[in-house]
Amino acid sequence: MTAPYTAAALEPEATAPLIMALPKGRILKECGRILARAGIEPSPDYIDENTRHMRFPTNHPGLDVIRVRAFDVATFVAFGAAQIGICGSDVLMEFDYPEVYAPLDLGIAKCRIAVAEPAETAGTDDPSRWSRVRVATKYPNIARKYYASQGIHADVVNLSGAMELAPGLGICRLIVDLVDTGSTLRANNLVETAKIADISSRLIVNRTALKTQPEAVGAWIARFRDALTQG
Ligand code: ATP
Ligand code: PRP
């Protein structure tokens, strides 16, 4: 298949390199193969967990990568600090930045965002009769929106991790969190009671950058699209 971009578009002359924001952690590991298929080779210390560097050159003079927390990728792209990024759709849903456009589902880091509660209370009460509920989550906006759509006010307890502990320790009725195999829920005597959305990682771009540098940004979108079709 002929790629709808030129090599020159990937290596613009006399302009600052584009910046791609990549998340530390599990997505960084899972996206290695897609980056390789897209022909992107960051400098070797990019995969060194001990390096204090955060910005890395790549084999393309026109592209640098930055390594940031998974939850912050969309923010770096929304504010134009990075023009491109890879980000979980959970993070996109939570921040809902109008400046971020997500043209490609990369099909990695698949999981779901769900409601879970202690096995002993699950099903003992009818949520349609609730007017408010206390929820522990690192996704306050998703949780509030989900419950608001059912006419329920969510009182959110904001945690950054280990929310599976929260109901058993009495600070909330239920949690909203990511679930994949369900083993974390089971280990903490919780059961999933509702799925809010399926989650996977997306290629994202800053809309202004796409307008002002359509050739360079568009060329990278096309590269990633081709990388996905290579299977
Ligand atoms: P940090 O370590 O900075 O707190 P984090 O724990 O959210 O970040 P990861 O665990 O790497 O970082 O999760 C990053 C992204 O990976 C999430 O935003 C989500 O899209 C996806 N993800 C998280 N947990 C799972 C899972 N259990 N299975 C599949 N994908 C997941
Ligand atoms: C995520 C999520 C759950 C777990 C779900 O945590 O927050 O705790 O994965 O996966 P499972 O259903 O397969 O058990 P993660 O592993 O990212 O740990 P963290 O929250 O400490 O970063």
PDB file of N, CA and C and ligand atoms in Angstrom, residues 26 69 110-112 138-139 160-164 175-188 192, ligand 2:
ATOM      1  N   ARG A  26       2.635   0.418  31.849  1.00  0.00           N
ATOM      2  CA  ARG A  26       2.259  -0.716  30.990  1.00  0.00           C
ATOM      3  C   ARG A  26       2.088  -0.324  29.519  1.00  0.00           C
ATOM      4  N   ARG A  69       3.710  10.606  33.018  1.00  0.00           N
ATOM      5  CA  ARG A  69       2.744   9.704  33.665  1.00  0.00           C
ATOM      6  C   ARG A  69       1.560   9.475  32.731  1.00  0.00           C
ATOM      7  N   LYS A 110      -5.914  -3.048  26.616  1.00  0.00           N
ATOM      8  CA  LYS A 110      -7.376  -3.149  26.633  1.00  0.00           C
ATOM      9  C   LYS A 110      -7.873  -3.509  28.027  1.00  0.00           C
ATOM     10  N   CYS A 111      -8.877  -2.851  28.467  1.00  0.00           N
ATOM     11  CA  CYS A 111      -9.522  -3.174  29.743  1.00  0.00           C
ATOM     12  C   CYS A 111     -10.888  -2.487  29.730  1.00  0.00           C
ATOM     13  N   ARG A 112     -11.524  -2.346  30.871  1.00  0.00           N
ATOM     14  CA  ARG A 112     -12.795  -1.632  30.923  1.00  0.00           C
ATOM     15  C   ARG A 112     -12.829  -0.790  32.185  1.00  0.00           C
ATOM     16  N   LYS A 138     -10.086   7.324  40.838  1.00  0.00           N
ATOM     17  CA  LYS A 138      -9.201   8.368  40.305  1.00  0.00           C
ATOM     18  C   LYS A 138      -9.811   8.998  39.053  1.00  0.00           C
ATOM     19  N   TYR A 139     -11.088   8.659  38.803  1.00  0.00           N
ATOM     20  CA  TYR A 139     -11.815   9.197  37.645  1.00  0.00           C
ATOM     21  C   TYR A 139     -13.054   9.959  38.128  1.00  0.00           C
ATOM     22  N   SER A 160      -5.551   7.953  44.127  1.00  0.00           N
ATOM     23  CA  SER A 160      -4.728   7.738  42.930  1.00  0.00           C
ATOM     24  C   SER A 160      -4.423   6.275  42.695  1.00  0.00           C
ATOM     25  N   GLY A 161      -4.692   5.426  43.647  1.00  0.00           N
ATOM     26  CA  GLY A 161      -4.442   3.995  43.473  1.00  0.00           C
ATOM     27  C   GLY A 161      -5.000   3.246  44.675  1.00  0.00           C
ATOM     28  N   ALA A 162      -4.939   1.925  44.600  1.00  0.00           N
ATOM     29  CA  ALA A 162      -5.383   1.061  45.697  1.00  0.00           C
ATOM     30  C   ALA A 162      -6.819   1.346  46.144  1.00  0.00           C
ATOM     31  N   MET A 163      -7.672   1.787  45.171  1.00  0.00           N
ATOM     32  CA  MET A 163      -9.059   2.069  45.617  1.00  0.00           C
ATOM     33  C   MET A 163      -9.802   0.820  46.029  1.00  0.00           C
ATOM     34  N   GLU A 164      -9.284  -0.364  45.592  1.00  0.00           N
ATOM     35  CA  GLU A 164      -9.956  -1.618  45.961  1.00  0.00           C
ATOM     36  C   GLU A 164     -10.032  -1.782  47.481  1.00  0.00           C
ATOM     37  N   ILE A 175     -16.529   1.525  44.171  1.00  0.00           N
ATOM     38  CA  ILE A 175     -15.417   2.168  43.455  1.00  0.00           C
ATOM     39  C   ILE A 175     -15.718   2.201  41.949  1.00  0.00           C
ATOM     40  N   VAL A 176     -15.078   3.139  41.273  1.00  0.00           N
ATOM     41  CA  VAL A 176     -15.053   3.150  39.806  1.00  0.00           C
ATOM     42  C   VAL A 176     -13.580   3.038  39.434  1.00  0.00           C
ATOM     43  N   ASP A 177     -13.215   1.940  38.740  1.00  0.00           N
ATOM     44  CA  ASP A 177     -11.801   1.731  38.417  1.00  0.00           C
ATOM     45  C   ASP A 177     -11.673   0.857  37.167  1.00  0.00           C
ATOM     46  N   LEU A 178     -10.422   0.698  36.721  1.00  0.00           N
ATOM     47  CA  LEU A 178     -10.147  -0.166  35.576  1.00  0.00           C
ATOM     48  C   LEU A 178     -10.165  -1.625  36.014  1.00  0.00           C
ATOM     49  N   VAL A 179     -10.706  -2.466  35.147  1.00  0.00           N
ATOM     50  CA  VAL A 179     -10.731  -3.909  35.388  1.00  0.00           C
ATOM     51  C   VAL A 179     -10.279  -4.597  34.104  1.00  0.00           C
ATOM     52  N   ASP A 180      -9.393  -5.577  34.268  1.00  0.00           N
ATOM     53  CA  ASP A 180      -9.019  -6.389  33.106  1.00  0.00           C
ATOM     54  C   ASP A 180      -9.378  -7.834  33.420  1.00  0.00           C
ATOM     55  N   THR A 181      -8.494  -8.547  34.103  1.00  0.00           N
ATOM     56  CA  THR A 181      -8.775  -9.950  34.429  1.00  0.00           C
ATOM     57  C   THR A 181      -9.756 -10.083  35.596  1.00  0.00           C
ATOM     58  N   GLY A 182      -9.902  -9.041  36.392  1.00  0.00           N
ATOM     59  CA  GLY A 182     -10.758  -9.110  37.581  1.00  0.00           C
ATOM     60  C   GLY A 182     -10.023  -9.645  38.800  1.00  0.00           C
ATOM     61  N   SER A 183      -8.746  -9.976  38.651  1.00  0.00           N
ATOM     62  CA  SER A 183      -8.052 -10.599  39.787  1.00  0.00           C
ATOM     63  C   SER A 183      -7.835  -9.620  40.945  1.00  0.00           C
ATOM     64  N   THR A 184      -7.653  -8.339  40.647  1.00  0.00           N
ATOM     65  CA  THR A 184      -7.491  -7.363  41.749  1.00  0.00           C
ATOM     66  C   THR A 184      -8.803  -7.238  42.535  1.00  0.00           C
ATOM     67  N   LEU A 185      -9.927  -7.230  41.814  1.00  0.00           N
ATOM     68  CA  LEU A 185     -11.225  -7.171  42.515  1.00  0.00           C
ATOM     69  C   LEU A 185     -11.402  -8.408  43.394  1.00  0.00           C
ATOM     70  N   ARG A 186     -11.152  -9.581  42.816  1.00  0.00           N
ATOM     71  CA  ARG A 186     -11.354 -10.832  43.587  1.00  0.00           C
ATOM     72  C   ARG A 186     -10.475 -10.861  44.822  1.00  0.00           C
ATOM     73  N   ALA A 187      -9.230 -10.418  44.664  1.00  0.00           N
ATOM     74  CA  ALA A 187      -8.289 -10.453  45.803  1.00  0.00           C
ATOM     75  C   ALA A 187      -8.737  -9.534  46.926  1.00  0.00           C
ATOM     76  N   ASN A 188      -9.641  -8.616  46.604  1.00  0.00           N
ATOM     77  CA  ASN A 188     -10.092  -7.664  47.623  1.00  0.00           C
ATOM     78  C   ASN A 188     -11.587  -7.794  47.908  1.00  0.00           C
ATOM     79  N   GLU A 192     -17.663  -6.876  40.233  1.00  0.00           N
ATOM     80  CA  GLU A 192     -18.014  -5.842  39.248  1.00  0.00           C
ATOM     81  C   GLU A 192     -19.529  -5.835  39.120  1.00  0.00           C
TER      82      GLU A 192
HETATM   83  C1  PRP B   2      -4.946  -1.408  37.341  1.00  0.00           C
HETATM   84  C2  PRP B   2      -6.296  -1.037  37.928  1.00  0.00           C
HETATM   85  C3  PRP B   2      -6.653  -2.244  38.765  1.00  0.00           C
HETATM   86  C4  PRP B   2      -5.980  -3.378  38.005  1.00  0.00           C
HETATM   87  C5  PRP B   2      -7.007  -4.160  37.275  1.00  0.00           C
HETATM   88  O1  PRP B   2      -3.967  -1.237  38.329  1.00  0.00           O
HETATM   89  O2  PRP B   2      -6.218   0.162  38.693  1.00  0.00           O
HETATM   90  O3  PRP B   2      -6.167  -2.150  40.088  1.00  0.00           O
HETATM   91  O4  PRP B   2      -5.082  -2.799  37.053  1.00  0.00           O
HETATM   92  O5  PRP B   2      -6.443  -5.221  36.548  1.00  0.00           O
HETATM   93  P1  PRP B   2      -6.978  -6.717  36.766  1.00  0.00           P
HETATM   94  O6  PRP B   2      -8.464  -6.681  36.610  1.00  0.00           O
HETATM   95  O7  PRP B   2      -6.298  -7.519  35.697  1.00  0.00           O
HETATM   96  O8  PRP B   2      -6.574  -7.152  38.156  1.00  0.00           O
HETATM   97  P2  PRP B   2      -2.413  -1.271  37.973  1.00  0.00           P
HETATM   98  O9  PRP B   2      -1.968  -2.667  37.721  1.00  0.00           O
HETATM   99  O10 PRP B   2      -2.169  -0.282  36.892  1.00  0.00           O
HETATM  100  O11 PRP B   2      -1.790  -0.783  39.318  1.00  0.00           O
HETATM  101  P3  PRP B   2      -1.738   0.701  39.888  1.00  0.00           P
HETATM  102  O12 PRP B   2      -3.150   1.178  39.988  1.00  0.00           O
HETATM  103  O13 PRP B   2      -1.083   0.521  41.206  1.00  0.00           O
HETATM  104  O14 PRP B   2      -0.919   1.490  38.893  1.00  0.00           O
END
